[in-house]
Coordinates of C-alpha atoms and ligand atoms in Angstrom, one line a residue:
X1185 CA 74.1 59.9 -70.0
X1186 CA 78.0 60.5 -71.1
X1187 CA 79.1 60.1 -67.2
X1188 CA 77.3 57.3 -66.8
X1189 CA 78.6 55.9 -70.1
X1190 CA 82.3 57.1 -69.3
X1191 CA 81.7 55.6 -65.5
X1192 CA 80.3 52.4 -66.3
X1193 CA 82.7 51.9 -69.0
X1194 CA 85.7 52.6 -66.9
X1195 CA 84.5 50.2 -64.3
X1196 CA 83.7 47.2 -66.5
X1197 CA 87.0 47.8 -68.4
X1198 CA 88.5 48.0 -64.8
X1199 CA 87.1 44.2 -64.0
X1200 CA 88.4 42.9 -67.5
X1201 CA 91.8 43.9 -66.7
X1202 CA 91.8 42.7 -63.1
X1203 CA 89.9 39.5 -64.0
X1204 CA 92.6 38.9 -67.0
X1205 CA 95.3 40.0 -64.8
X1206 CA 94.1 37.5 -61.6
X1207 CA 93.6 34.6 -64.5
X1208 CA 97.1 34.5 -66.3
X1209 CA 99.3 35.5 -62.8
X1210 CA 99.8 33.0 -60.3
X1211 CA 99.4 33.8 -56.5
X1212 CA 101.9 34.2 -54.1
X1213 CA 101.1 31.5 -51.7
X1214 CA 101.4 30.4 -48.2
X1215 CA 103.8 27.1 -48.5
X1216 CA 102.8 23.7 -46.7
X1217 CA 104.2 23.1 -43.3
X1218 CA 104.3 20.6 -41.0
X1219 CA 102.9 23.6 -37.9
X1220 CA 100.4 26.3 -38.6
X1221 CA 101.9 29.6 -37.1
X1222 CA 100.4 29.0 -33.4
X1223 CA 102.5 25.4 -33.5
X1224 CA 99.4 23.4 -34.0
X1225 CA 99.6 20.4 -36.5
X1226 CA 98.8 21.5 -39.5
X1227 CA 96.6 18.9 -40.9
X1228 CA 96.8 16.6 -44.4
X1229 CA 93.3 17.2 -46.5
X1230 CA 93.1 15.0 -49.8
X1231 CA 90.9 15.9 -52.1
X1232 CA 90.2 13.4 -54.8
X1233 CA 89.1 14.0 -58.3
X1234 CA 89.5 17.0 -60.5
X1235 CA 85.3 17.6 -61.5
X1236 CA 82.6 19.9 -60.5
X1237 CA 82.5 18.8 -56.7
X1238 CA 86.4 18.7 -56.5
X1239 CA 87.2 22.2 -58.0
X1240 CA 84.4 23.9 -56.6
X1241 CA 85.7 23.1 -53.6
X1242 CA 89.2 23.6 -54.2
X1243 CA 88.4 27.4 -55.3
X1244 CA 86.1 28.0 -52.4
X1245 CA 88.8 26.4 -49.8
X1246 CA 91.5 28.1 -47.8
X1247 CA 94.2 26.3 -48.6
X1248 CA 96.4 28.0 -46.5
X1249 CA 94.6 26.3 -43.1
X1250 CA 95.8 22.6 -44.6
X1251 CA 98.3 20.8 -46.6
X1252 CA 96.1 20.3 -49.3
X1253 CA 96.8 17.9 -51.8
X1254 CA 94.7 16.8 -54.6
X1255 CA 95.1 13.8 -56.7
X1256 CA 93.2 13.1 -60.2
X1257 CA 93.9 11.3 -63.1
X1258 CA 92.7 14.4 -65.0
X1259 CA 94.9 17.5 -65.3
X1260 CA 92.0 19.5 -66.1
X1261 CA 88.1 20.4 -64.7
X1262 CA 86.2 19.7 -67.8
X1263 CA 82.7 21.9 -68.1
X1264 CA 80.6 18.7 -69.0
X1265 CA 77.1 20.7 -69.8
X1266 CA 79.0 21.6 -73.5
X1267 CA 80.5 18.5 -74.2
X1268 CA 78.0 17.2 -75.8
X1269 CA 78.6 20.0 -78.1
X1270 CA 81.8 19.3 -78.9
X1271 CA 82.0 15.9 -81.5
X1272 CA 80.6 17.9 -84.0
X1273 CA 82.6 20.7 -83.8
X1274 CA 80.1 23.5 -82.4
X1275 CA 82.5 24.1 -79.4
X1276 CA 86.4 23.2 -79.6
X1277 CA 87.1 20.7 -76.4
X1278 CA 90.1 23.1 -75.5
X1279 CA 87.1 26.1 -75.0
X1280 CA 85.8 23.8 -72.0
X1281 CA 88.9 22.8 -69.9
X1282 CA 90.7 24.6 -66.8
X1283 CA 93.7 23.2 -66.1
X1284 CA 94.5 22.1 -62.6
X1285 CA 97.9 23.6 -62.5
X1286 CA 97.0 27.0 -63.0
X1287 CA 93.9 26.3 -60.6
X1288 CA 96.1 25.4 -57.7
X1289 CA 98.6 28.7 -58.3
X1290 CA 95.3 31.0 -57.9
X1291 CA 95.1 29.6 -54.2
X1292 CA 95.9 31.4 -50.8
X1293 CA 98.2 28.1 -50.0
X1294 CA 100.0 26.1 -52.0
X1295 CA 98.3 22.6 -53.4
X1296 CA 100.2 19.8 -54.3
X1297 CA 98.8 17.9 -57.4
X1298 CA 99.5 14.2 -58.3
X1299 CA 98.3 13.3 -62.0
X1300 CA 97.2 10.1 -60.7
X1301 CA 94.5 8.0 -60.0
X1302 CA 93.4 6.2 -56.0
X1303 CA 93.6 2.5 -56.4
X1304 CA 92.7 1.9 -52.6
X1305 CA 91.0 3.8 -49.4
X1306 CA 91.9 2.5 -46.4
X1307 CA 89.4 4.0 -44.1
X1308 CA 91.0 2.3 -40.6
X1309 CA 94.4 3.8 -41.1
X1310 CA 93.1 6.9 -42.8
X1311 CA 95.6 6.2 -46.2
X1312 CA 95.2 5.9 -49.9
X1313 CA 97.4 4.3 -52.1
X1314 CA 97.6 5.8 -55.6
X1315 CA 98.1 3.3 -59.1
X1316 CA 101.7 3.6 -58.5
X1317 CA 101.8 2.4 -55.2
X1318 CA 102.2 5.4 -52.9
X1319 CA 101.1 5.6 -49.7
X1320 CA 99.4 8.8 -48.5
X1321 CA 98.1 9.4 -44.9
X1322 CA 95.6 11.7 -44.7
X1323 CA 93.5 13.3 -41.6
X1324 CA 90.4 14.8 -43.6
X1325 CA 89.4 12.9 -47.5
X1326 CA 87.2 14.3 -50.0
X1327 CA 85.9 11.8 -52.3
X1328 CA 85.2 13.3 -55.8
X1329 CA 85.6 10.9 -58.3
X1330 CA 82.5 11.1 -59.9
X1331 CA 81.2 8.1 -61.9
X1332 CA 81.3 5.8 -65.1
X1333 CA 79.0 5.5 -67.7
X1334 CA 76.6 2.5 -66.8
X1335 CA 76.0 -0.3 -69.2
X1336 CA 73.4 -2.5 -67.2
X1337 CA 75.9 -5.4 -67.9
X1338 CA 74.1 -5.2 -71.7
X1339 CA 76.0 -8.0 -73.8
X1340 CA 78.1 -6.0 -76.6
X1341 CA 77.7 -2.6 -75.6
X1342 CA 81.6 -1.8 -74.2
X1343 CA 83.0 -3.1 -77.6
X1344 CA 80.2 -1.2 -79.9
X1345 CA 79.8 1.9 -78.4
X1346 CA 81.1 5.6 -77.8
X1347 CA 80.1 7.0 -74.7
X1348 CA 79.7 10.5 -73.4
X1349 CA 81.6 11.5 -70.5
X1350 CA 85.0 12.5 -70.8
X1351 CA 87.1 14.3 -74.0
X1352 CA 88.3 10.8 -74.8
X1353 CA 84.8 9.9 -76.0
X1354 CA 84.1 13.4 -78.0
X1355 CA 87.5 12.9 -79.7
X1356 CA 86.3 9.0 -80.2
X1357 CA 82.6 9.9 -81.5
X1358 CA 84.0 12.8 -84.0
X1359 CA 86.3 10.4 -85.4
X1360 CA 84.0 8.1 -86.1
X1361 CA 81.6 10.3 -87.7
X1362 CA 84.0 11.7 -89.8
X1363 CA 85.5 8.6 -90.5
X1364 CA 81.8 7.0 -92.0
X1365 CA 80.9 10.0 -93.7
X1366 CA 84.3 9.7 -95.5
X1367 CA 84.0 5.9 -96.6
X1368 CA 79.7 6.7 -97.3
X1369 CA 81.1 9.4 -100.0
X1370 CA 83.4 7.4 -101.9
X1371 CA 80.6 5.0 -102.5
X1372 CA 78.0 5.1 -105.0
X1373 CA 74.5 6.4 -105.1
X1374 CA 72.1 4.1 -104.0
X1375 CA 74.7 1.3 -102.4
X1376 CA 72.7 0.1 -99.3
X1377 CA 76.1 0.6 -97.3
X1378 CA 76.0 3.8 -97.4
X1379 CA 72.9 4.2 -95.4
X1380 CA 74.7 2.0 -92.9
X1381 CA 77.3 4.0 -92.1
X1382 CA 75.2 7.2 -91.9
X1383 CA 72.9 5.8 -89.8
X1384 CA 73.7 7.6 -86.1
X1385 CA 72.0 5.7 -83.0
X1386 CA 72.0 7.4 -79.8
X1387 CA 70.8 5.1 -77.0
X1388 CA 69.2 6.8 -73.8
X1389 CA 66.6 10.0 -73.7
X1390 CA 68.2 11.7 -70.4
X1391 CA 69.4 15.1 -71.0
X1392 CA 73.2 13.3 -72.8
X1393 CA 71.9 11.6 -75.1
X1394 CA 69.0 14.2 -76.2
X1395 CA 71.6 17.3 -76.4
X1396 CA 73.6 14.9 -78.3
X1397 CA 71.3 13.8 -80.9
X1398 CA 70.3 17.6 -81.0
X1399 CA 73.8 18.9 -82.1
X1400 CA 74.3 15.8 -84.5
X1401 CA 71.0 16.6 -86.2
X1402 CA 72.0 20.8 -86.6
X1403 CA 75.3 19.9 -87.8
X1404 CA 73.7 17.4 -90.6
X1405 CA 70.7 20.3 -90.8
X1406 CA 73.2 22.9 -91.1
X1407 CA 76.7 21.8 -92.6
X1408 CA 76.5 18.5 -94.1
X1409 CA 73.1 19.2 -96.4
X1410 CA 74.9 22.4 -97.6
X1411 CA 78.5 21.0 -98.3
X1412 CA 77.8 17.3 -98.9
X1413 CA 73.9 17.3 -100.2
X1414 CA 74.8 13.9 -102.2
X1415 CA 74.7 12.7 -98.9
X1416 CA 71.5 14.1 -97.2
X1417 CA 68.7 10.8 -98.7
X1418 CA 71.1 8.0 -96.4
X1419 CA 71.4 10.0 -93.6
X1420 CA 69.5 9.0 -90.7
X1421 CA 69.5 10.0 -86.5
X1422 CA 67.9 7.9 -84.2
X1423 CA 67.2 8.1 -80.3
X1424 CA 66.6 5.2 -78.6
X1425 CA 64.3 5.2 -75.2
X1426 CA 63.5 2.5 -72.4
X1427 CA 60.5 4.7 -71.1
X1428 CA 57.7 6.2 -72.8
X1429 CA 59.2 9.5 -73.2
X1430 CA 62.4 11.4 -73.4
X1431 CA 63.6 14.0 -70.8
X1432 CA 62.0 12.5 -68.2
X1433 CA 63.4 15.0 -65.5
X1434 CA 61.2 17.9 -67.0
X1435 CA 58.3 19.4 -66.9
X1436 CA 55.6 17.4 -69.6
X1437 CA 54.9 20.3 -71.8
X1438 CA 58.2 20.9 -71.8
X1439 CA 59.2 17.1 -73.1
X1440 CA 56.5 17.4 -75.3
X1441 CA 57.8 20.5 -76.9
X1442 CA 61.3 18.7 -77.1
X1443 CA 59.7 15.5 -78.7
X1444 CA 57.8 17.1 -81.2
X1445 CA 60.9 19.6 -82.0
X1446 CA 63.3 17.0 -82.5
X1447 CA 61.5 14.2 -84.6
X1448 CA 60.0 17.3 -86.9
X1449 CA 59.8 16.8 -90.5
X1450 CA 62.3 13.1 -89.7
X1451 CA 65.1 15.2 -88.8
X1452 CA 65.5 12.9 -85.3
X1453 CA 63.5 9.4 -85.3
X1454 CA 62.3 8.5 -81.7
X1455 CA 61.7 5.1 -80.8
X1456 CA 60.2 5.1 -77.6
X1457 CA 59.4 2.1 -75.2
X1458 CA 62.3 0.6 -76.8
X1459 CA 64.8 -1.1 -74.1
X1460 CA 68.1 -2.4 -75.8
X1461 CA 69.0 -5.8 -74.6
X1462 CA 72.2 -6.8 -76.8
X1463 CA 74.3 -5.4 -79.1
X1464 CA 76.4 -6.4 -81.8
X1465 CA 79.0 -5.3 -84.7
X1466 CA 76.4 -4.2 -86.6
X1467 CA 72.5 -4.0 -85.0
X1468 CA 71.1 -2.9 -81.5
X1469 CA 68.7 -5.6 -80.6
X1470 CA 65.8 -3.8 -78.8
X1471 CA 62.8 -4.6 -77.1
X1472 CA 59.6 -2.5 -78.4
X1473 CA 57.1 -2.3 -75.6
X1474 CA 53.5 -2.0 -77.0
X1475 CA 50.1 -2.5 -75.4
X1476 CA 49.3 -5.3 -76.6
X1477 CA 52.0 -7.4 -77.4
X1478 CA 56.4 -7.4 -76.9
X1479 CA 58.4 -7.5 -80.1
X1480 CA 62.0 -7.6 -81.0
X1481 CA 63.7 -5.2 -83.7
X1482 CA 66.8 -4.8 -85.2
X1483 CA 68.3 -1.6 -85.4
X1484 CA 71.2 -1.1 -87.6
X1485 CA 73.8 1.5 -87.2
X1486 CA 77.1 3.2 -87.9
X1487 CA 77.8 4.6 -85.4
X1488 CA 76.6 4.1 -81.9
X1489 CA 76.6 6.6 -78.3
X1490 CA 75.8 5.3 -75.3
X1491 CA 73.9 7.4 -72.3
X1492 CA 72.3 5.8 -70.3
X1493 CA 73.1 7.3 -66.8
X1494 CA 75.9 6.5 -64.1
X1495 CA 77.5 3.8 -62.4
X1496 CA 79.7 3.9 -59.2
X1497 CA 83.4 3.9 -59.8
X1498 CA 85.5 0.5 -58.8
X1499 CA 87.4 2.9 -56.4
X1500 CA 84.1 3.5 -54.5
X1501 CA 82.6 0.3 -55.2
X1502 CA 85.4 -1.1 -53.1
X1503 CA 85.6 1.4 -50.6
X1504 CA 81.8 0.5 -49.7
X1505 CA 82.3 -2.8 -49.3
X1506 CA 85.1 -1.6 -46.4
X1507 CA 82.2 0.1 -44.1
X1508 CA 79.1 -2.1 -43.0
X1509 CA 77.2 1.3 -43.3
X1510 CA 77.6 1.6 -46.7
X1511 CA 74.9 -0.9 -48.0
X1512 CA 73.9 0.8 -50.9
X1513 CA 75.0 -0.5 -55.0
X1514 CA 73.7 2.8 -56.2
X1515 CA 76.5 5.0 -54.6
X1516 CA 78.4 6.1 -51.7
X1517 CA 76.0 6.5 -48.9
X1518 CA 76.4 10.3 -46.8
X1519 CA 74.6 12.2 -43.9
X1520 CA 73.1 15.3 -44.0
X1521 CA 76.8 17.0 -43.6
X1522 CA 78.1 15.3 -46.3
X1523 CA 80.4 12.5 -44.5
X1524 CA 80.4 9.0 -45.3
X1525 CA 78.4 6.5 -43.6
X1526 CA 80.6 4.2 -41.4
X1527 CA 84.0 7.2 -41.5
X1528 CA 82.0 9.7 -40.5
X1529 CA 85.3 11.7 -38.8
X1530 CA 87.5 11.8 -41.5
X1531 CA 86.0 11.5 -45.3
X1532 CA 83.5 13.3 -46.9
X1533 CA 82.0 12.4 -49.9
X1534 CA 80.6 14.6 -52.7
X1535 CA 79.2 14.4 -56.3
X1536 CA 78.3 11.8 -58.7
X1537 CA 79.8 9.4 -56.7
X1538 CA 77.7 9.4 -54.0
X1539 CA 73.7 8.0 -53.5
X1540 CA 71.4 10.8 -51.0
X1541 CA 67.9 11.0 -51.4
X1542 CA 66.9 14.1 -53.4
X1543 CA 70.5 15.1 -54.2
X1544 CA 70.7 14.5 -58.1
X1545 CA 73.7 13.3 -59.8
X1546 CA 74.4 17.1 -61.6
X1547 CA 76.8 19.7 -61.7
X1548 CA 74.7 21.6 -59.6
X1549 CA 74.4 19.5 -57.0
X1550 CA 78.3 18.9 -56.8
X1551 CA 79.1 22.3 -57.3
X1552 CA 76.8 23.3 -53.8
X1553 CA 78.5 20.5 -52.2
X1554 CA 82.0 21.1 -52.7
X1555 CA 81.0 25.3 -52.1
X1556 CA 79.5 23.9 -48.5
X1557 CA 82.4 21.6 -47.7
X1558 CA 85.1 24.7 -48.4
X1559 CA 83.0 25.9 -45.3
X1560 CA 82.4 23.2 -43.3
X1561 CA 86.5 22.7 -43.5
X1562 CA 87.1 26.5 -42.1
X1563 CA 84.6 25.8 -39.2
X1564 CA 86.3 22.2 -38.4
X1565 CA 90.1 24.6 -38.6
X1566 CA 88.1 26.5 -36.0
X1567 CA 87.2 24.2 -33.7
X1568 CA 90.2 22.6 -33.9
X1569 CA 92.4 26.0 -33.0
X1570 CA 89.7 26.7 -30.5
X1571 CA 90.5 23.0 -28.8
X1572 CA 94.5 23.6 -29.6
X1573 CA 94.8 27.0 -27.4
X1574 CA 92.1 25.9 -24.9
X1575 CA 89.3 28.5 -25.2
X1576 CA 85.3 27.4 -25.1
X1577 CA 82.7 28.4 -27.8
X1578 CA 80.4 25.9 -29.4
X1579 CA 80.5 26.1 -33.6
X1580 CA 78.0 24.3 -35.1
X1581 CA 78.3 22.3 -38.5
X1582 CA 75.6 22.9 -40.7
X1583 CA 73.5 20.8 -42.9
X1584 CA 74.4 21.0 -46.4
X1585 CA 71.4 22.3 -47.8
X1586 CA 70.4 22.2 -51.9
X1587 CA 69.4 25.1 -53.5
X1588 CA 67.3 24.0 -57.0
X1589 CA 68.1 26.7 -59.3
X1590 CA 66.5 25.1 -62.4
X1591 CA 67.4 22.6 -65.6
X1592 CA 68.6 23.6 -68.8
X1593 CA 68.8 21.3 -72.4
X1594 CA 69.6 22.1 -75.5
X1595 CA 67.1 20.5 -78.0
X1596 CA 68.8 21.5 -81.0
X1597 CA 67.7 24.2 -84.3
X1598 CA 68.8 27.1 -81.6
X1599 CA 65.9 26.3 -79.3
X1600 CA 66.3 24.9 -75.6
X1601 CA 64.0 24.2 -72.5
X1602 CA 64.2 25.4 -69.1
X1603 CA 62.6 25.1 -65.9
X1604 CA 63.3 28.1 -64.6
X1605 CA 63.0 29.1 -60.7
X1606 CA 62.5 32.4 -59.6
X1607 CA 60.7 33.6 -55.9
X1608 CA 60.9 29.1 -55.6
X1609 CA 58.4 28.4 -58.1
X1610 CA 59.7 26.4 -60.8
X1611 CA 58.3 28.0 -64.4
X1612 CA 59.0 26.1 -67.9
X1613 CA 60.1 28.1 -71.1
X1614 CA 61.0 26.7 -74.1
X1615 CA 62.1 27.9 -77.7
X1616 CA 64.7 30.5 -78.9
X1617 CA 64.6 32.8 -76.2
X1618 CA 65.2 29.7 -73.7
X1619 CA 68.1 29.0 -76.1
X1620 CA 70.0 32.3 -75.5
X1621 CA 69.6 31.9 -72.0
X1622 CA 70.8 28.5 -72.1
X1623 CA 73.5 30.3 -73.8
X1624 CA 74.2 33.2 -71.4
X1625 CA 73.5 30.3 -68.3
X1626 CA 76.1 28.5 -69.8
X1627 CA 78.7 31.7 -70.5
X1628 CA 77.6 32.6 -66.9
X1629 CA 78.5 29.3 -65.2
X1630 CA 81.7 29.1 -66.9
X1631 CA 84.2 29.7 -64.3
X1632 CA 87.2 31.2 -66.0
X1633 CA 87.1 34.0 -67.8
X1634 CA 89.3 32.8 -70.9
X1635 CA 86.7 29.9 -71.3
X1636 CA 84.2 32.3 -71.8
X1637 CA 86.2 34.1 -74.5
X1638 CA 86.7 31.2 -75.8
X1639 CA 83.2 29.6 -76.0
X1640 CA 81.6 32.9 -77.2
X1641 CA 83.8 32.5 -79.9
X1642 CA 83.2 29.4 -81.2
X1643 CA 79.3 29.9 -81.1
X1644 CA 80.2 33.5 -83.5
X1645 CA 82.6 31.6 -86.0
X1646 CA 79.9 28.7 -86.0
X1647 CA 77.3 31.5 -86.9
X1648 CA 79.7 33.2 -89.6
X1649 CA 81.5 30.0 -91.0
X1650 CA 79.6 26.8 -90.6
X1651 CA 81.3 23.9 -88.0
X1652 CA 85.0 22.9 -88.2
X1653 CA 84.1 19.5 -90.2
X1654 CA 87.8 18.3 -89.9
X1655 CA 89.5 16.0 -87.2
Ligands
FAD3017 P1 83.1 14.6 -62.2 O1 82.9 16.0 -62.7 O2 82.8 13.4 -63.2 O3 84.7 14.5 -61.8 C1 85.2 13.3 -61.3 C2 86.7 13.5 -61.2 O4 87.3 12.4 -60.5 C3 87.4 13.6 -62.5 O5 88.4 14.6 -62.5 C4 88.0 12.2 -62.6 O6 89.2 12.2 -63.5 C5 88.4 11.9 -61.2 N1 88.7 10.5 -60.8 C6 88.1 9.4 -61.4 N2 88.6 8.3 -60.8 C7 89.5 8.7 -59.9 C8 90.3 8.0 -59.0 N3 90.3 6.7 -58.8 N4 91.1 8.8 -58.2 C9 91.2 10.1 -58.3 N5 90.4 10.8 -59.1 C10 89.5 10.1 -59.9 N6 74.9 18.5 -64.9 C11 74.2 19.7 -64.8 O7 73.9 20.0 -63.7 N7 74.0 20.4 -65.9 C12 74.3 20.0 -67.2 O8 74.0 20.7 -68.1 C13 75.1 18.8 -67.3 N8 75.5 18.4 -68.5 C14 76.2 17.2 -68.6 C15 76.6 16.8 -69.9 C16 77.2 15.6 -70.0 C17 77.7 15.2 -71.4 C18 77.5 14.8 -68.9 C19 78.3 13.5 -69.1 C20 77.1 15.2 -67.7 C21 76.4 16.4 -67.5 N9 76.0 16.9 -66.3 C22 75.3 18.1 -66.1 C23 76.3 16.1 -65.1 C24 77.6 16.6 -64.4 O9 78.6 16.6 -65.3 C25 78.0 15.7 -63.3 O10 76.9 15.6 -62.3 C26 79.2 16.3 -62.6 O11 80.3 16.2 -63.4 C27 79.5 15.5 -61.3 O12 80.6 16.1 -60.7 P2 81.7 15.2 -59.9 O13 82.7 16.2 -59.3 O14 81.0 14.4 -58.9 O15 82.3 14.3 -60.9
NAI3018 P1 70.0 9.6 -67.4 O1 70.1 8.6 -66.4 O2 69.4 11.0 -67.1 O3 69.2 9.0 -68.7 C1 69.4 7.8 -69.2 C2 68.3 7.3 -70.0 O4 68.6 6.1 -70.7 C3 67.0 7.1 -69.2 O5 66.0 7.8 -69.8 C4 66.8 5.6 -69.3 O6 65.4 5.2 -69.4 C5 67.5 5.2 -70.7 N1 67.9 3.8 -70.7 C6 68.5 3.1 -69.8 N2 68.7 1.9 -70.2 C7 68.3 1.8 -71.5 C8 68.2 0.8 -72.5 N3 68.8 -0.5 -72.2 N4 67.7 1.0 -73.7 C9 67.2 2.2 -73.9 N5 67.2 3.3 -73.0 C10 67.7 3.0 -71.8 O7 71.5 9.7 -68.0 P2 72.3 11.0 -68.7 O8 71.5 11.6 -69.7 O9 73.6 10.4 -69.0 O10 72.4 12.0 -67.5 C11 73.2 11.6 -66.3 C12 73.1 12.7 -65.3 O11 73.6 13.9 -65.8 C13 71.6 13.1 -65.0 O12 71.5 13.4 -63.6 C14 71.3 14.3 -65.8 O13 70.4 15.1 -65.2 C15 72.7 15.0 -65.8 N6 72.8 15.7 -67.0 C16 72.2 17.0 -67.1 C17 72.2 17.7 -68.3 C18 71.4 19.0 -68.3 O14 70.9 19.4 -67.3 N7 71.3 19.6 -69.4 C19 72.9 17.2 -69.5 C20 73.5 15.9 -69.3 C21 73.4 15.2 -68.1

């Protein structure tokens, strides 16, 4: 028992240091070149955006087979399944970022990186042009860009509401909770105000708003009713859902569970079958859906988060209408190998910003992609050498092929729900245990090791000291 205990010691210790050591050292790297060693054309690869399907790729790529350039108006990958954690202080927003720069020195080749958005794709001449007006040719384009929070055109919404997507709207939604619990306090007991302002409305049941609502609800449960009890009688949370239930991706015991769970003893008010139509200064306006009749209801609020799903981005909206193929408003339309319909040679699409049948828009499913492409890419450097000196040998390109590995939520009081697949049968699980899964999932999926520090502690100094309730 001691050699084992010395051995395995010694050999996790051993991975710490080289894991810390590989983290906080950049590489020595291959530079970019017009010839790859042989004296063929090295080729330009673009990669746009800087999120899941982007990075995944980026880290699984040999860079040294391209001149790789990637271009995002974000300097950082941002690890979106805790950010609804974040506004209320349960996880700092600096625990969840990489930063690209020190992403691109961790690569075999060197990657050039413009903090920039694309304004244009021109898929005829094979060039972008960035929001300052630089050209860029390229030979092979990913397309990450992800999406933008969808609005359905709902009068009011953009000017009323916080969304949930990027740390722009955390900072934005803590601010303003902050901000109304500090003008509820300084008025009086009893002034119908001040149940205004505490009154938090989340609108949309998908997985956003539902882990939002949950962490609101533990920090009021948890910090506010301790420090600020004065407070507790005005305070209200409410969830606001089109369809008849929330979570509609899961299992039904599982939603169940979550819907009883979060509307126990009024902690969470669900209103259901409610479809918001317009929104003002002050009051959602939404539709209540009932057997036998339709009814309209004001809701007030104080503050107000919006997550209701995705949109395509302008940048793909116009690319689309470039490419007869592309005849789709839901998304970019791909094949089976991930290239885009109607530029099927040179760009590849992958992500949120993209519209497949049976390909979700998750993390998971970007994360495969942009895995799959780093592959695809070394085969297509194959072929091409294989062409470039002349020799025969057929290499296929596979289909990109999407591996289910379950669904995770946090539904708040340290409980989650999971389906869980194991042997390719889908199981559900919900309650504490399911919550430190989520929580060792989440540690798991984390890709660099100092975010994982990090996040594991924040959840301990949450557990010893109560949430950070300062800006
Ligand atoms: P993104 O990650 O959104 O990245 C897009 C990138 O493109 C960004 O870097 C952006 O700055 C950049 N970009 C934008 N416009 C341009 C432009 N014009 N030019 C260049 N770059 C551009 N999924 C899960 O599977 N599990 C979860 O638990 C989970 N939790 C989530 C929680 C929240 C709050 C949210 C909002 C989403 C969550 N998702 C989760 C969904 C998941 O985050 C997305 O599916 C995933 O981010 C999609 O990856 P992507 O690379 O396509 O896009
Ligand atoms: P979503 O599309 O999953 O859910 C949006 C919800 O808003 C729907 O239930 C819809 O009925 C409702 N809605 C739409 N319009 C409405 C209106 N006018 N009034 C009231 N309700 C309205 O969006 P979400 O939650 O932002 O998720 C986006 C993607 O990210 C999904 O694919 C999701 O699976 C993924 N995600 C996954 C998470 C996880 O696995 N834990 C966490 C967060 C997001």
């Amino acid at each position: 028992i001691f050699r084992f205990t010395l051995l395995s010691t010694l050999a996790i210790g051993s991975y710490l240091t080289y894991e810390i050591y590989r983290e906080s050292n950049p590489r020595k790297q291959a530079p970019q070149s017009l010839n790859l060693a042989n004296g063929q054309k090295r080729k330009t690869l673009i990669i746009l955006g800087s999120g899941w399907g982007s990075v995944s790729l980026l880290k699984n790529l040999d860079t040294s087979l391209y001149n790789v350039i990637l271009i995002s108006p974000r300097n950082y990958f941002l690890f979106t399944p805790l950010l609804p954690s974040t506004p209320v202080g349960t996880i700092e927003l600096k625990s969840i970022i990489e930063p690209v720069r020190t992403m691109i020195k961790r690569c075999k080749g060197e990657v050039k990186y413009f903090e920039n958005s694309v304004q244009d794709i021109d898929p005829i001449s094979k060039n972008i042009t960035l929001n300052d007006g630089k050209i860029i040719d390229y030979d092979y384009l990913v397309v990450g860009v992800g999406s933008k929070p969808t609005t359905f055109n709902i009068p009011g919404v953009i000017e009323n509401s916080s969304f949930l997507k990027e740390i722009s709207d955390a900072k934005e939604i803590k601010s303003k909770i902050f901000k109304n619990i500090e003008l509820a306090s300084a008025l009086e007991n009893g002034d119908p105000l001040r149940k205004k302002l505490l009154s938090f409305v989340v609108v949309g049941g998908g997985p956003t708003g539902v882990e939002f609502a949950a962490e609101l609800s533990d920090y009021i449960q948890q910090d506010i009713n301790k420090w600020q009890p004065e407070l507790q009688n005005d305070i209200s949370i409410t969830l606001v859902e089109a369809a008849p239930n929330i979570l509609p991706s899961f299992n039904k015991e599982l939603i169940q569970y979550a819907e009883e769970l979060l509307s126990s003893k009024g902690k969470i008010q669900l209103k259901l079958n409610t479809i918001v139509k317009e929104v003002d200064s002050n009051y959602l306006k939404g539709l209540i859906k009932e057997q036998n009749s339709d009814h309209m209801e004001h809701i007030p609020y104080g503050v107000l988060v919006w997550a209701t799903g995705n949109a395509p981005r302008d940048i793909c909206q116009s690319l689309m209408s470039k490419l007869k193929q592309q005849d789709s408003r839901r998304g970019l339309l791909i094949n089976d190998k991930l290239q885009l319909l109607g530029a099927e040679d040179s760009i590849f699409a992958i992500g949120d910003c993209t519209f497949h049948p049976g390909l979700f828009p998750t993390a998971q499913v970007a994360s495969q992609e942009g895995k799959y492409l780093a592959n695809i890419f070394k085969r297509l450097h194959k072929i091409e050498r294989l062409a470039f000196e002349k020799k025969i040998r057929k290499i296929e390109i596979p289909d990109f092929k999407y591996k289910y590995k379950g669904a995770l939520a946090y539904i708040g009081q340290d409980k989650a729900i999971a389906d869980v697949v194991t042997f390719g049968k889908t199981y559900p699980s919900a309650g504490s245990l399911t919550f430190y899964f989520w929580k060792s999932a989440y540690l798991t999926m984390l890709s660099s090791f100092r975010n994982k520090i990090l996040v594991a502690l924040d959840w301990t100094k949450v557990s010893m000291f109560g949430r950070n309730s300062s800006e």
